[in-house]
PDB file of N, CA and C in Angstrom:
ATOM      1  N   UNK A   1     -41.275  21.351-162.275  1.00 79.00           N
ATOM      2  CA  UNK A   1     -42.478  22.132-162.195  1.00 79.00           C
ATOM      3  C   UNK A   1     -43.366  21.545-161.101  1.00 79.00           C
ATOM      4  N   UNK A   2     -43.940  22.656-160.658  1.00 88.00           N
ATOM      5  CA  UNK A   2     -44.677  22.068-159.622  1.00 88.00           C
ATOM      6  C   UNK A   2     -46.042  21.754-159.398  1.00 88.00           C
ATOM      7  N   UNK A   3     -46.495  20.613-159.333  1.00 85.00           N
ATOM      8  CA  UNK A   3     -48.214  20.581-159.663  1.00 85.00           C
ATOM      9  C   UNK A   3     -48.830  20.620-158.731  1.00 85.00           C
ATOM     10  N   UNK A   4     -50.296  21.443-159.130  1.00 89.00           N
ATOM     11  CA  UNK A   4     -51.270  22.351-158.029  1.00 89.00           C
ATOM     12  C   UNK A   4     -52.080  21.803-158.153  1.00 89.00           C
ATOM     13  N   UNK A   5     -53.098  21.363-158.978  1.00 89.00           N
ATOM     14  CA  UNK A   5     -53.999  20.321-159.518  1.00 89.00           C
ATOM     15  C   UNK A   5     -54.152  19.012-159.048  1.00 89.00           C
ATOM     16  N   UNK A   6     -55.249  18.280-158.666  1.00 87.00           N
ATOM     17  CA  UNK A   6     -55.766  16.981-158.466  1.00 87.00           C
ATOM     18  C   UNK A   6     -56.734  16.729-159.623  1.00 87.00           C
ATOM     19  N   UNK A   7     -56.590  15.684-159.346  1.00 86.00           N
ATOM     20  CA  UNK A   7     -57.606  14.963-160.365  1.00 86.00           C
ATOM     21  C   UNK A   7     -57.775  13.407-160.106  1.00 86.00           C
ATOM     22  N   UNK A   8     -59.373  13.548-159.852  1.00 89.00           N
ATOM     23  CA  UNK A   8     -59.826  12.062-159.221  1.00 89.00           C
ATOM     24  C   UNK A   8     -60.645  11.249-159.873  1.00 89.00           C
ATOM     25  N   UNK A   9     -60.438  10.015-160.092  1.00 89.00           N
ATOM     26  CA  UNK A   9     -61.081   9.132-160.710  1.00 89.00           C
ATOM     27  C   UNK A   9     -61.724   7.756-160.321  1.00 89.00           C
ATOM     28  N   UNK A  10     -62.703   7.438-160.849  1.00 91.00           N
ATOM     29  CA  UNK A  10     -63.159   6.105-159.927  1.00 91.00           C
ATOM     30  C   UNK A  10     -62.755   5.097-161.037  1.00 91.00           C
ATOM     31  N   UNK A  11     -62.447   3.949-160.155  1.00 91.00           N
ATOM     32  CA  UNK A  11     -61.899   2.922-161.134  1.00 91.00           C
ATOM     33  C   UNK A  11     -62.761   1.529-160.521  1.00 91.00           C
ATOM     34  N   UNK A  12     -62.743   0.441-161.065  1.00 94.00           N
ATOM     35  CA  UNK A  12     -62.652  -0.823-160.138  1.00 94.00           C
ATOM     36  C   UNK A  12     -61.884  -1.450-159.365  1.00 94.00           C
ATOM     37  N   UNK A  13     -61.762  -2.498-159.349  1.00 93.00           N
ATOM     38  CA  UNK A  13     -60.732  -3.138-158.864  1.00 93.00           C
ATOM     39  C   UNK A  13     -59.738  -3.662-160.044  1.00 93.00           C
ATOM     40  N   UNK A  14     -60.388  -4.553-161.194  1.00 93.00           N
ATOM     41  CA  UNK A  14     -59.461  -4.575-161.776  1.00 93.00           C
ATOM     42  C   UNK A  14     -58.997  -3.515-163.047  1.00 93.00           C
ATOM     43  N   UNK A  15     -59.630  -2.437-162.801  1.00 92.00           N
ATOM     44  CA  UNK A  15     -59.096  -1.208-163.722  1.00 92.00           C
ATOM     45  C   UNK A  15     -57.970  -0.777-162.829  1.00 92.00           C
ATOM     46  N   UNK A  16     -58.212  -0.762-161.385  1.00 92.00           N
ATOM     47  CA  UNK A  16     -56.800  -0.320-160.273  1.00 92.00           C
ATOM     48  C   UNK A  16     -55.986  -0.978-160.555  1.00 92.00           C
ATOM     49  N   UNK A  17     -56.009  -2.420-160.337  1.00 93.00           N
ATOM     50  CA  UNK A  17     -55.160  -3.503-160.721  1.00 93.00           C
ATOM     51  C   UNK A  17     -54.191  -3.357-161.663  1.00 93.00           C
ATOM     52  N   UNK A  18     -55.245  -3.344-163.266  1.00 91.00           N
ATOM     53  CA  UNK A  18     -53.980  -3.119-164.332  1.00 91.00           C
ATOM     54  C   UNK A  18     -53.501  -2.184-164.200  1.00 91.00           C
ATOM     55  N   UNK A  19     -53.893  -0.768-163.638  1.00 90.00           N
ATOM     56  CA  UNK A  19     -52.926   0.367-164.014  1.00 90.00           C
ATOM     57  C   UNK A  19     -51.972   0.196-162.887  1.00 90.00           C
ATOM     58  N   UNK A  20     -51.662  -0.310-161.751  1.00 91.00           N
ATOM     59  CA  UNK A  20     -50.658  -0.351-161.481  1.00 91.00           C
ATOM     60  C   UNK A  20     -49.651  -1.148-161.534  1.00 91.00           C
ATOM     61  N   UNK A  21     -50.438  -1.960-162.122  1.00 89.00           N
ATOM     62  CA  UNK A  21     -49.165  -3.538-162.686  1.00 89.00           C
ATOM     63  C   UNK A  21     -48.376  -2.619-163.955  1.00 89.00           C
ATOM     64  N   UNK A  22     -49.309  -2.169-164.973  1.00 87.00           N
ATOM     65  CA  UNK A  22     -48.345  -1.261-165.838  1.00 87.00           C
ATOM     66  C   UNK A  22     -47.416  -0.587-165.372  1.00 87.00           C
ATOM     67  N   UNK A  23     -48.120   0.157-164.345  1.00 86.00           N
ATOM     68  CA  UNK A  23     -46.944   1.524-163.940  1.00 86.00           C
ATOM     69  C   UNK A  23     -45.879   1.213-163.586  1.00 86.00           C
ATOM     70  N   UNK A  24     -45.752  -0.928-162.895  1.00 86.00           N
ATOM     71  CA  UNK A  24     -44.933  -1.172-162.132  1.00 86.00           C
ATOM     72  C   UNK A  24     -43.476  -1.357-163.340  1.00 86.00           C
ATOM     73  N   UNK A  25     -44.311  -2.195-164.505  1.00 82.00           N
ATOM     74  CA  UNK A  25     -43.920  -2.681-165.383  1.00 82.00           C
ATOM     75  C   UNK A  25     -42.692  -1.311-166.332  1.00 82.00           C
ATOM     76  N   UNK A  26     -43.287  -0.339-165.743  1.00 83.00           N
ATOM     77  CA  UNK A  26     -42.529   0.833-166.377  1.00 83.00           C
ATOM     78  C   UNK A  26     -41.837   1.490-165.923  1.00 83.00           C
ATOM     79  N   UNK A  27     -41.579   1.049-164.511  1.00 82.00           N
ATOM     80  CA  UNK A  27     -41.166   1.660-163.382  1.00 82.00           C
ATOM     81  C   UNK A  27     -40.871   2.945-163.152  1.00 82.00           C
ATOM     82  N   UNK A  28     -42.774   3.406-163.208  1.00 86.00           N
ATOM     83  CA  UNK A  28     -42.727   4.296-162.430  1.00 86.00           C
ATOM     84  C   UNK A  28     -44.268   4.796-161.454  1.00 86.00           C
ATOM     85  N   UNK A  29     -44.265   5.957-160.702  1.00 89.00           N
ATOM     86  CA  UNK A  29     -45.463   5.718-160.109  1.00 89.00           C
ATOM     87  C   UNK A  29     -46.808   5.600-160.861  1.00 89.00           C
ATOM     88  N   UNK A  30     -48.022   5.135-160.228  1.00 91.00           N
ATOM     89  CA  UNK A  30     -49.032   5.334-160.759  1.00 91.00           C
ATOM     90  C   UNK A  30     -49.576   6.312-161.383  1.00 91.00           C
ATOM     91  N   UNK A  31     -49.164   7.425-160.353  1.00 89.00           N
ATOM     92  CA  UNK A  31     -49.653   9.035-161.046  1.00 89.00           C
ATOM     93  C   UNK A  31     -49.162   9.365-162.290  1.00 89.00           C
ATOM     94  N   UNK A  32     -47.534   8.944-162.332  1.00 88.00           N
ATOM     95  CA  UNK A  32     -46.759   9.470-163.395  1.00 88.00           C
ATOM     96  C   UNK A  32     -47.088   8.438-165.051  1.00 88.00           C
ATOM     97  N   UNK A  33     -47.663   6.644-164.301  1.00 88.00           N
ATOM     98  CA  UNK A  33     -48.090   6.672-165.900  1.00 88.00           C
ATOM     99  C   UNK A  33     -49.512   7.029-165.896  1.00 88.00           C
ATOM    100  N   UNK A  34     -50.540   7.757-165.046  1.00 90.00           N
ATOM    101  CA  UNK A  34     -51.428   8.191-165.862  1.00 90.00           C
ATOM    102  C   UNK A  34     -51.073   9.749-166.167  1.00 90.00           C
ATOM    103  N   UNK A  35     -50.701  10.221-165.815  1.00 87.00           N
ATOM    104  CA  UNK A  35     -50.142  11.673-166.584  1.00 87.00           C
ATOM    105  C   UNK A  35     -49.498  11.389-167.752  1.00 87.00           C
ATOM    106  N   UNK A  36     -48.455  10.244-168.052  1.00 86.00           N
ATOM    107  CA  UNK A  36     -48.216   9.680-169.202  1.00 86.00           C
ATOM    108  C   UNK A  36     -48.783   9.617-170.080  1.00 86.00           C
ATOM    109  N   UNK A  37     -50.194   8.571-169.567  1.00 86.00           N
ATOM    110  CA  UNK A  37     -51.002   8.403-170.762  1.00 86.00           C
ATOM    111  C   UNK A  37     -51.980   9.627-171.706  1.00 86.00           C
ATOM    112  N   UNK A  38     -52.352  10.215-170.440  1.00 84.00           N
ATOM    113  CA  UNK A  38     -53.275  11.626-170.661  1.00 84.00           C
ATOM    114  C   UNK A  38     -52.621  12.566-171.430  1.00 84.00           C
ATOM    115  N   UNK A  39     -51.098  12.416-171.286  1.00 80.00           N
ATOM    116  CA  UNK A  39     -50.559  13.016-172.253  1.00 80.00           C
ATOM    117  C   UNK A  39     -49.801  12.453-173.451  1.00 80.00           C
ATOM    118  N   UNK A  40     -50.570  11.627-173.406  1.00 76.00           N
ATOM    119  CA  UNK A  40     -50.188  10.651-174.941  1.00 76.00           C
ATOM    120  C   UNK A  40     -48.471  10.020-174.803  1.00 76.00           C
ATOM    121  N   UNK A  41     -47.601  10.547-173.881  1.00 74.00           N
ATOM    122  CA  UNK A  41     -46.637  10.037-173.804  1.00 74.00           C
ATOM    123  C   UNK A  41     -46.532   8.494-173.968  1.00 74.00           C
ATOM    124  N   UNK A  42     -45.032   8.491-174.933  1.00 71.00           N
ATOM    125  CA  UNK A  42     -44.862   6.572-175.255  1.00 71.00           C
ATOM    126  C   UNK A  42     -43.924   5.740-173.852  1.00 71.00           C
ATOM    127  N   UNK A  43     -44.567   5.028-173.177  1.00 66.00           N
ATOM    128  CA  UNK A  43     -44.249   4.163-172.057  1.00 66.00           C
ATOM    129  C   UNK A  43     -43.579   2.857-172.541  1.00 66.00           C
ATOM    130  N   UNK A  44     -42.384   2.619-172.241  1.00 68.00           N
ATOM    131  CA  UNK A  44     -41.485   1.432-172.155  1.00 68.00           C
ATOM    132  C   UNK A  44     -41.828   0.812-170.738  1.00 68.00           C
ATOM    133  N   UNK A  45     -41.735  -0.353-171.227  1.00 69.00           N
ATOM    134  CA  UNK A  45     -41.496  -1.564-169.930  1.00 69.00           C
ATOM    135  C   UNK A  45     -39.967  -1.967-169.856  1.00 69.00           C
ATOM    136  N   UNK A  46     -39.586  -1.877-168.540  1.00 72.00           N
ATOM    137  CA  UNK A  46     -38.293  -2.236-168.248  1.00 72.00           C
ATOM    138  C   UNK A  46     -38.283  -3.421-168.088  1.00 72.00           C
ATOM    139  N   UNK A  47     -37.252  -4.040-168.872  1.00 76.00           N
ATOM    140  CA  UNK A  47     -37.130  -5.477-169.019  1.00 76.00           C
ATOM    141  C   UNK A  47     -36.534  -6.093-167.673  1.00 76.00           C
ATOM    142  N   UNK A  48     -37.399  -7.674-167.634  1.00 78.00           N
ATOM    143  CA  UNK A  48     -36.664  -8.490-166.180  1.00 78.00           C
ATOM    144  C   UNK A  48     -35.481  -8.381-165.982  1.00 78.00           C
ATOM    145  N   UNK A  49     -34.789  -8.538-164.822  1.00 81.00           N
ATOM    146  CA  UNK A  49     -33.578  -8.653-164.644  1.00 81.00           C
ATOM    147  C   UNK A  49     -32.882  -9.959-165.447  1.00 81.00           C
ATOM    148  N   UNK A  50     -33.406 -10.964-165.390  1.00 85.00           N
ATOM    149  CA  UNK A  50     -32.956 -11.799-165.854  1.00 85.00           C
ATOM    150  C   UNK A  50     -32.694 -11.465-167.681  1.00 85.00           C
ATOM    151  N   UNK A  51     -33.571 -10.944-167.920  1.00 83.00           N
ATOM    152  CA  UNK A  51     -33.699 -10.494-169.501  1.00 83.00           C
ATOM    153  C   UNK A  51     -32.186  -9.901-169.401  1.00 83.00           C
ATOM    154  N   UNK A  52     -32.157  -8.692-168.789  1.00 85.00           N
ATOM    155  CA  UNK A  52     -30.950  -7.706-168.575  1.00 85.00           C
ATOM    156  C   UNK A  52     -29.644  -8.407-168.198  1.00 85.00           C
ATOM    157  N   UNK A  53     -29.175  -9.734-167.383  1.00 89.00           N
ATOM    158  CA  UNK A  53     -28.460 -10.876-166.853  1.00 89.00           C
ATOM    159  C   UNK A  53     -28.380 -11.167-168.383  1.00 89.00           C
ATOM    160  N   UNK A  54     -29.014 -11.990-168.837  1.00 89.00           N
ATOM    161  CA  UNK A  54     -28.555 -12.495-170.473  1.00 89.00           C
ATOM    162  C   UNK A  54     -27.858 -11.509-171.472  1.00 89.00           C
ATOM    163  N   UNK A  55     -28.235 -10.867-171.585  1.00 89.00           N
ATOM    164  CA  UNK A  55     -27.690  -9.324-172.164  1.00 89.00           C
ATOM    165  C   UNK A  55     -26.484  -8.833-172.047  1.00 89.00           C
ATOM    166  N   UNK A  56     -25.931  -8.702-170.683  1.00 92.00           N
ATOM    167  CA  UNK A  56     -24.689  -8.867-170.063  1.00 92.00           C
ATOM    168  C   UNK A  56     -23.653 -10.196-170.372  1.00 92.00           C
ATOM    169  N   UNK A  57     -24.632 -11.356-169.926  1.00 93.00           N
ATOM    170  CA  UNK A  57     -23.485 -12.302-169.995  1.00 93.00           C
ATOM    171  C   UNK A  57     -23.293 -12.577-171.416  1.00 93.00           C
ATOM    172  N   UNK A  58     -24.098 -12.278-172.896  1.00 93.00           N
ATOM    173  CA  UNK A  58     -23.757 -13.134-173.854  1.00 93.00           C
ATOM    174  C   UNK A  58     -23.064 -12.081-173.974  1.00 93.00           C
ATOM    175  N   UNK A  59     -22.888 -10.959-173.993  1.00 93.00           N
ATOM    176  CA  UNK A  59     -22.308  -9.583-174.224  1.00 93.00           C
ATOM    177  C   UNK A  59     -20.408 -10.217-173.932  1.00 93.00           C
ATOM    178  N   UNK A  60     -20.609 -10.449-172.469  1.00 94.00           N
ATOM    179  CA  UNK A  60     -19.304 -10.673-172.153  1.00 94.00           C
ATOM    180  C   UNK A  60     -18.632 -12.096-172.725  1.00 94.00           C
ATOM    181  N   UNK A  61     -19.398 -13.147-173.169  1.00 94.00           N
ATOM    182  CA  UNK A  61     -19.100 -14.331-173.799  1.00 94.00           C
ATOM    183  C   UNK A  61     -18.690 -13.767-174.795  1.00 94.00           C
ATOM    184  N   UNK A  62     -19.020 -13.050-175.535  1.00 94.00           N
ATOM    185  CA  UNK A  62     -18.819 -12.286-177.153  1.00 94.00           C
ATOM    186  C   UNK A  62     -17.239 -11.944-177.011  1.00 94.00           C
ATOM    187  N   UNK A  63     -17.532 -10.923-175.755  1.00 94.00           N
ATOM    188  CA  UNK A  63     -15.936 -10.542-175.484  1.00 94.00           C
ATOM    189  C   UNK A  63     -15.002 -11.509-175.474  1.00 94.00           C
ATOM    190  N   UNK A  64     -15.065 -12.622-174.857  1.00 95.00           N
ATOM    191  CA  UNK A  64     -14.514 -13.188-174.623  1.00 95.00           C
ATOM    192  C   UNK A  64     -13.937 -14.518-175.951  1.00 95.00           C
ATOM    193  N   UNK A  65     -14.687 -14.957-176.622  1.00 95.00           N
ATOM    194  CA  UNK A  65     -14.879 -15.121-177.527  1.00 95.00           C
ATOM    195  C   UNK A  65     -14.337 -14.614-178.660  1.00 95.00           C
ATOM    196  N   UNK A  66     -14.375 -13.811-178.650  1.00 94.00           N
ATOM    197  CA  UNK A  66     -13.422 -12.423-179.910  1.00 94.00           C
ATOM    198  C   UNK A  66     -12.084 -12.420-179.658  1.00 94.00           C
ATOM    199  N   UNK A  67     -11.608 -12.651-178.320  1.00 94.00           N
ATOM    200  CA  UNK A  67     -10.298 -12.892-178.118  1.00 94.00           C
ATOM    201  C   UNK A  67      -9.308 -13.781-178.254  1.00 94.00           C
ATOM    202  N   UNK A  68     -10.025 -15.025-178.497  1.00 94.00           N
ATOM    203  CA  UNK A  68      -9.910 -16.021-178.586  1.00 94.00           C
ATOM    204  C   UNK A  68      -9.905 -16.644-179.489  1.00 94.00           C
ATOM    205  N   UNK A  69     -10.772 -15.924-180.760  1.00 93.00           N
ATOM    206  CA  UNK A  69     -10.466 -15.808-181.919  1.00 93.00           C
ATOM    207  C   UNK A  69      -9.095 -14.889-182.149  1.00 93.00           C
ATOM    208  N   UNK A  70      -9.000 -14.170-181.755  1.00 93.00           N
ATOM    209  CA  UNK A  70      -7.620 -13.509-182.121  1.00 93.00           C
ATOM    210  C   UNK A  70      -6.327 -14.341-181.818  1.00 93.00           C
ATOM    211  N   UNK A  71      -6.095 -14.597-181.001  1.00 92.00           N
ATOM    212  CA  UNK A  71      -5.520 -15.958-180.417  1.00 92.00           C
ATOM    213  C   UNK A  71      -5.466 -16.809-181.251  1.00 92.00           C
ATOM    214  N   UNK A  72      -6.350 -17.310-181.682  1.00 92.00           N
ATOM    215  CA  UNK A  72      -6.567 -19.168-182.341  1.00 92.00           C
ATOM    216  C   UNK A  72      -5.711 -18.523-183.864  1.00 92.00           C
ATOM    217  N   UNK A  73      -6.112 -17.112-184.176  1.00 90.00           N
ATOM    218  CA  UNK A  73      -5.833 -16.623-185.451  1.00 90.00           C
ATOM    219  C   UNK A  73      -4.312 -16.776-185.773  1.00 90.00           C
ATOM    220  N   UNK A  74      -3.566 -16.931-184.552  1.00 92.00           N
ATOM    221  CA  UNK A  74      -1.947 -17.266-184.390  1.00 92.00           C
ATOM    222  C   UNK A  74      -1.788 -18.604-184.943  1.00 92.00           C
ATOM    223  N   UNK A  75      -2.354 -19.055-184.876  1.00 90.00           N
ATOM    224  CA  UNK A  75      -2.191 -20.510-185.119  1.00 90.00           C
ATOM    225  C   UNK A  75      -2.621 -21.122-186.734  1.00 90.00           C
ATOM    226  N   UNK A  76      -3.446 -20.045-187.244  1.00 89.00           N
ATOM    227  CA  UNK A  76      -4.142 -20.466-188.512  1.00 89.00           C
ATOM    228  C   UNK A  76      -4.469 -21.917-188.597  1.00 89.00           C
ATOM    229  N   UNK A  77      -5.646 -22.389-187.777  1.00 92.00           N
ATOM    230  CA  UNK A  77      -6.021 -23.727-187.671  1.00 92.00           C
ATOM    231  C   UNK A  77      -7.449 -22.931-187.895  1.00 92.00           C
ATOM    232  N   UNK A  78      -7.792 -23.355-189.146  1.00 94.00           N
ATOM    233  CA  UNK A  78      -9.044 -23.065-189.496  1.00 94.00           C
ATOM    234  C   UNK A  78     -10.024 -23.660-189.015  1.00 94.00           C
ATOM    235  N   UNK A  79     -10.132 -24.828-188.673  1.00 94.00           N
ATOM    236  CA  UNK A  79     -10.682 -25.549-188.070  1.00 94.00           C
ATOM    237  C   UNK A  79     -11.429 -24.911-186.805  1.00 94.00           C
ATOM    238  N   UNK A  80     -10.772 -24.497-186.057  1.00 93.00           N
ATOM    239  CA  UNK A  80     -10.805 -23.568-184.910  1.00 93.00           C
ATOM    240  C   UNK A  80     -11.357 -22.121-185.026  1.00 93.00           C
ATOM    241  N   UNK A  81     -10.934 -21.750-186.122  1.00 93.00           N
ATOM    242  CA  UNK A  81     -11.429 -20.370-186.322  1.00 93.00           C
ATOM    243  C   UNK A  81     -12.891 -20.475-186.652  1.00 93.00           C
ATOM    244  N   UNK A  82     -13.005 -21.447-187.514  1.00 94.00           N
ATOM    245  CA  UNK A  82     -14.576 -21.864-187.521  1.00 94.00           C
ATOM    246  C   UNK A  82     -15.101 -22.012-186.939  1.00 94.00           C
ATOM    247  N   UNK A  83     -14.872 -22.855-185.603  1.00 95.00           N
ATOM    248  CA  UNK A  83     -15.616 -23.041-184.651  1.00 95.00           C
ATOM    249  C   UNK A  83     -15.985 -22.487-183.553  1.00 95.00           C
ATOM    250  N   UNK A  84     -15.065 -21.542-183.788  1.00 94.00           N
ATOM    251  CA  UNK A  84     -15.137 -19.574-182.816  1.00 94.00           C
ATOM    252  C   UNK A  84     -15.770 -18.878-183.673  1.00 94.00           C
ATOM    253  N   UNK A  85     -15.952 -19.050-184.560  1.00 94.00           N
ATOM    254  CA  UNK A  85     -17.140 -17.806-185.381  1.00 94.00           C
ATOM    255  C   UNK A  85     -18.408 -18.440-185.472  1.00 94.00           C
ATOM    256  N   UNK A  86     -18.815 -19.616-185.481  1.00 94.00           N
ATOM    257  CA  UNK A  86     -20.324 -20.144-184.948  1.00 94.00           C
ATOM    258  C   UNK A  86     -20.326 -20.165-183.856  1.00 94.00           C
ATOM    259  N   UNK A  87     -19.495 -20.294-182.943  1.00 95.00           N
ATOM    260  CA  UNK A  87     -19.796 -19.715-181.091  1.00 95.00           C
ATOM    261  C   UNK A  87     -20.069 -18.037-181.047  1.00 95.00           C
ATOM    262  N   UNK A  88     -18.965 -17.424-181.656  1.00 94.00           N
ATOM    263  CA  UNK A  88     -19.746 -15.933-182.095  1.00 94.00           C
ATOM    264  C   UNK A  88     -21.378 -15.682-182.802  1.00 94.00           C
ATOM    265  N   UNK A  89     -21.309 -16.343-183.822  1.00 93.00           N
ATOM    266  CA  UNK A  89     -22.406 -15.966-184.219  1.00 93.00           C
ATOM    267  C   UNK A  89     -23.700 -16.607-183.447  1.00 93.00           C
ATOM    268  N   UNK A  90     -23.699 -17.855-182.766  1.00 93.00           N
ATOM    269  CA  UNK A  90     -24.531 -18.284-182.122  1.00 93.00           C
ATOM    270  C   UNK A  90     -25.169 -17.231-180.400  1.00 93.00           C
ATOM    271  N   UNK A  91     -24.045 -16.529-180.465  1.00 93.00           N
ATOM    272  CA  UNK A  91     -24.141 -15.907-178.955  1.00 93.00           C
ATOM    273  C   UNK A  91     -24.438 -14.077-179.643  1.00 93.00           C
ATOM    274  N   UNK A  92     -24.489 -14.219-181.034  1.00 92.00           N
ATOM    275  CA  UNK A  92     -24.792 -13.189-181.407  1.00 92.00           C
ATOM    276  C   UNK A  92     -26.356 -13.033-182.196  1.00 92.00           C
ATOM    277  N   UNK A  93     -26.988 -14.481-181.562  1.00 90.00           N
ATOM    278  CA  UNK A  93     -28.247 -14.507-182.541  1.00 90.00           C
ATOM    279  C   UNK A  93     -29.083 -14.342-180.606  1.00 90.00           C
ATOM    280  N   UNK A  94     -28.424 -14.942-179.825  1.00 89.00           N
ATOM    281  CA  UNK A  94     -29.231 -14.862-178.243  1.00 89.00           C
ATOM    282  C   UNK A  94     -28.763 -13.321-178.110  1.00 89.00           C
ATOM    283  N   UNK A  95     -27.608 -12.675-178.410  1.00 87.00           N
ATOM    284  CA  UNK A  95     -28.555 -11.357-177.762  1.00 87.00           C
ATOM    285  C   UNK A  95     -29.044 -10.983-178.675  1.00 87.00           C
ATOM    286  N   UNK A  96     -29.390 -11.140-179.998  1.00 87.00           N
ATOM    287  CA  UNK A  96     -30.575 -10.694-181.207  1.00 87.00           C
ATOM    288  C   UNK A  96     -32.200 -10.642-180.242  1.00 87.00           C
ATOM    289  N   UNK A  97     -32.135 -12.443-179.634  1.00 85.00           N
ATOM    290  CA  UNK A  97     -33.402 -12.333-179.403  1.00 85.00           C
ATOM    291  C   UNK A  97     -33.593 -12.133-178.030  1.00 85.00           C
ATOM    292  N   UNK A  98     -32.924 -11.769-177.292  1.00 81.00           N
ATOM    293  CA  UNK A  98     -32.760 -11.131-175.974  1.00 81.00           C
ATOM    294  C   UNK A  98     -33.397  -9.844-176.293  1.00 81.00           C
ATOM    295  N   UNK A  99     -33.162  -9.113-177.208  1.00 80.00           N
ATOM    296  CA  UNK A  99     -34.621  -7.884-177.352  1.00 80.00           C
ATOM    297  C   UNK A  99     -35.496  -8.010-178.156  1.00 80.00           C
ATOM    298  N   UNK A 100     -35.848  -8.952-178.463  1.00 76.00           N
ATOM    299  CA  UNK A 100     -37.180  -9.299-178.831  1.00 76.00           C
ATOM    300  C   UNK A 100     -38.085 -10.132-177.766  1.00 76.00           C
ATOM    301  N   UNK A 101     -37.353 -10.470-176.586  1.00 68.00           N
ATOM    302  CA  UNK A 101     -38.685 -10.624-175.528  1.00 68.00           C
ATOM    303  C   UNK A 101     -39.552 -10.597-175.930  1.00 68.00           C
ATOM    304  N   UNK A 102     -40.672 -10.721-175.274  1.00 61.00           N
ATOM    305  CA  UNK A 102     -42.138 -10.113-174.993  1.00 61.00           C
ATOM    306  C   UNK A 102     -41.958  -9.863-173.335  1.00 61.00           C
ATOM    307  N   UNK A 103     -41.875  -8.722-172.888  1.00 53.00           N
ATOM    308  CA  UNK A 103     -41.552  -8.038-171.716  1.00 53.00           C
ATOM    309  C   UNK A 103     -43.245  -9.052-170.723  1.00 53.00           C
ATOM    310  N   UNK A 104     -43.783  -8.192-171.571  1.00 50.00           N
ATOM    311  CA  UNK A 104     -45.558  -8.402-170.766  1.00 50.00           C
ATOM    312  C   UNK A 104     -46.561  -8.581-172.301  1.00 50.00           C
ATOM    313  N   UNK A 105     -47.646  -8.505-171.761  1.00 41.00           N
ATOM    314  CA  UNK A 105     -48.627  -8.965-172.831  1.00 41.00           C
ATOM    315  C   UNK A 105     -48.390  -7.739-174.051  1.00 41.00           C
ATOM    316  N   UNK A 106     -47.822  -6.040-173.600  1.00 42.00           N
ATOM    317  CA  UNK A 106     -47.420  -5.298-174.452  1.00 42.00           C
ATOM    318  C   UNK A 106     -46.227  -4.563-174.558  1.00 42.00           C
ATOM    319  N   UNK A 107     -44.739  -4.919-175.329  1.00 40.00           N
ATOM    320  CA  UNK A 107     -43.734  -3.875-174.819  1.00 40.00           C
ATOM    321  C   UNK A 107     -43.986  -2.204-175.047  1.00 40.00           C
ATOM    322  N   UNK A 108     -44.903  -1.734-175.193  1.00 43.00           N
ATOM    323  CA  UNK A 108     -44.854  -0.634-175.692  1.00 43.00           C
ATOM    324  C   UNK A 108     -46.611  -0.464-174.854  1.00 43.00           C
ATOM    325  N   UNK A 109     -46.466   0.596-174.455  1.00 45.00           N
ATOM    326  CA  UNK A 109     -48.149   1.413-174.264  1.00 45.00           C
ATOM    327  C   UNK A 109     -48.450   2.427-174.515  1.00 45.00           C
ATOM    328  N   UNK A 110     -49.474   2.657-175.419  1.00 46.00           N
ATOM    329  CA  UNK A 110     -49.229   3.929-175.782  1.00 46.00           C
ATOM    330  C   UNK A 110     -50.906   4.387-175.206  1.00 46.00           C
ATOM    331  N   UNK A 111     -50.966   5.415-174.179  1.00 47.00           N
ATOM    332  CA  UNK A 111     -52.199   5.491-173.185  1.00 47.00           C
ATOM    333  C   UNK A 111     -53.750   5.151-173.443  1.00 47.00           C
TER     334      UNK A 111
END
């Protein structure tokens, strides 16, 4: 749809400031999170890369990990199997708290 409408507002400096650190944080333009907000729309912050890097790699440790349990499972050395299911579960509590971040001071904005 195509918009015909302006709409202008005076801000400060640091009212400019935060709204575009948000918008950045949400990645998207300024205009689009204040049309967001004005329209009550719910705004996510896209998490750091690095956040997203952890996510991936415990992801693929898991994989990897699981296989290896299958493997060790040939052997029935419990010993081992134990100690692949607290490497599982340990790499399954980091990506637990891999989304529980705190992105920014709010993961969620609601306008």
């Amino acid at each position: 749809m195509k918009r015909t409408h302006r709409v202008e507002i005076a801000l400060n400096s640091d009212e400019k400031q935060t709204i575009e650190t948000k918008a950045q944080l949400c990645n998207v333009s300024t205009a689009q999170y204040l049309r967001d907000c004005g329209l009550r729309r719910t705004l996510m912050a896209k998490p750091p890369a690095d956040v997203i890097t952890i996510r991936i790699s415990a992801g693929t440790a898991k994989s990897k990990l699981m296989m290896l349990r299958h493997l060790a499972g040939e052997t029935n050395n419990q010993q081992i199997l134990d100690t692949i299911d607290d490497a599982i579960a340990l790499v399954d509590k980091t990506i637990a708290a891999s989304f529980n971040i705190n992105i920014s001071e709010e993961t969620t904005t609601n306008g």
